[in-house]
């Protein structure tokens, strides 16, 4: 499949999944996972860094518009888009492993898991910290970050298994 | 100048990142402090349209719950109506109690239908009022639409009514417009229709005429609605009409009735018996 088509389709599916389904699952107020990040994770590694940054910015902005959290996802997704190439560069020495779409199949499960965990943690930390700007109970934010990250990582790995 | 350009080229990605993050933070801060723009919120056409579709879909999943809520609300409203009806009924009883006419000395008891059949040859209705509520055999039973039947058997708390839909029962009735007496009888076929018998062929009967109680038997007061004439048939040799009456009461859908006690009925019967002897 054409790389463009594949990424746009993945984007639309993840956007609908996030906005229509996952945003409606509010478990005990501490679990609001964000599978949407998978789109940024699965972008082609060959993408120029400036393009990746802009993609992250726009993707975050769109999600913000849907969620009425203007600025939050924009900042978090831009951060993910900035860090991802650095992570991939550091963790993947073997350039042959860099296929069009990073997955556990191409990178190896452990490497993929590490990248996923770090990026999801970065995204969720930024996201919940920015949402909590007006709140003061930091321990609730911490629980939110941990629980939501675990659920998001689980969902992303599940979707990765489906792709195999 | 060259050094500056080299610096910019070297750190262009970092600078772009910082620029975008700054924009994001400005959005975040402005969003919190100013009126949010309609374009950059879920109020814009695309996201609002999407949410509209999804809420339409989600509303299907909550239909059952909404239904239950409506049923519960209906139930409480019905209970309030019953309570109000009872109040109205007692007010009516109070006003009736003052009557001096012997044939109008009536007492009403509201009752609920707790069992009823319509599809059998001999149908019966059970009420939740019995002897302790003052219900005795041979009392008339009416619903708000019209005549239902006559009490047959009574226990302490319950009573069984023989409704119009039972061939064992014949009710004395008349045409409202000219007081011609007849007898109402059910033929066992359709729960919506009964027959009016004993109307001689010289009497003028039309479709649409109203049939009411005659008041002769002291079971029902005079002029209570029974039904409306649906069809009139008369062949050359018939001495009596074949009259089909559409019953006013929907027996499939009957919930609350009123039992009528005529306080002077016993006295009247006794007097009549003595006279006949």
Short mmCIF file of C-alpha atoms in Angstrom, two decimals, chain A residues 16 19-21 23-24 49-50 53-54 57 61 65-72 74-75 78-79 82 130 133, chain B residues 13-14 16-17 20-21 23-25 27-28 31-32 36 39-44 46-48 50-51 54 58:
data_model
loop_
_atom_site.label_atom_id
_atom_site.label_comp_id
_atom_site.label_asym_id
_atom_site.label_seq_id
_atom_site.Cartn_x
_atom_site.Cartn_y
_atom_site.Cartn_z
CA UNK A 16 -12.34 8.16 15.23
CA UNK A 19 -12.75 10.61 19.83
CA UNK A 20 -15.79 8.37 19.55
CA UNK A 21 -14.85 5.42 21.70
CA UNK A 23 -12.74 9.38 25.14
CA UNK A 24 -16.06 8.01 26.37
CA UNK A 49 12.40 15.97 11.17
CA UNK A 50 10.77 19.31 10.37
CA UNK A 53 7.40 18.11 14.01
CA UNK A 54 4.74 19.85 11.94
CA UNK A 57 1.77 19.77 15.93
CA UNK A 61 -4.17 20.49 17.37
CA UNK A 65 -10.20 20.76 18.82
CA UNK A 66 -12.22 17.59 19.27
CA UNK A 67 -11.55 17.36 22.98
CA UNK A 68 -11.83 21.07 23.81
CA UNK A 69 -8.41 20.98 25.42
CA UNK A 70 -6.74 23.55 23.20
CA UNK A 71 -2.96 23.47 23.55
CA UNK A 72 -2.67 20.33 25.66
CA UNK A 74 -0.65 20.08 20.66
CA UNK A 75 2.21 20.46 23.14
CA UNK A 78 4.83 17.98 19.32
CA UNK A 79 7.04 16.70 22.12
CA UNK A 82 10.55 15.76 18.61
CA UNK A 130 -0.84 20.46 31.29
CA UNK A 133 -2.41 23.18 35.46
CA UNK B 13 14.98 21.47 14.31
CA UNK B 14 15.33 22.40 17.97
CA UNK B 16 11.22 24.73 15.21
CA UNK B 17 10.35 22.46 18.12
CA UNK B 20 5.75 24.99 17.98
CA UNK B 21 5.75 24.33 21.71
CA UNK B 23 2.51 28.29 20.03
CA UNK B 24 0.95 25.36 21.87
CA UNK B 25 1.48 27.05 25.23
CA UNK B 27 -3.02 28.41 22.75
CA UNK B 28 -3.27 26.70 26.12
CA UNK B 31 -7.80 29.18 25.75
CA UNK B 32 -8.06 29.27 29.51
CA UNK B 36 -12.73 30.21 23.09
CA UNK B 39 -13.23 27.26 14.97
CA UNK B 40 -10.71 25.85 17.42
CA UNK B 41 -13.21 24.00 19.57
CA UNK B 42 -15.59 21.10 19.20
CA UNK B 43 -18.19 23.65 18.10
CA UNK B 44 -16.85 23.77 14.57
CA UNK B 46 -16.71 18.98 11.32
CA UNK B 47 -16.23 17.98 14.93
CA UNK B 48 -19.72 19.05 15.96
CA UNK B 50 -19.14 13.98 14.07
CA UNK B 51 -20.26 14.30 17.69
CA UNK B 54 -22.02 9.61 17.48
CA UNK B 58 -25.04 6.18 21.41
#
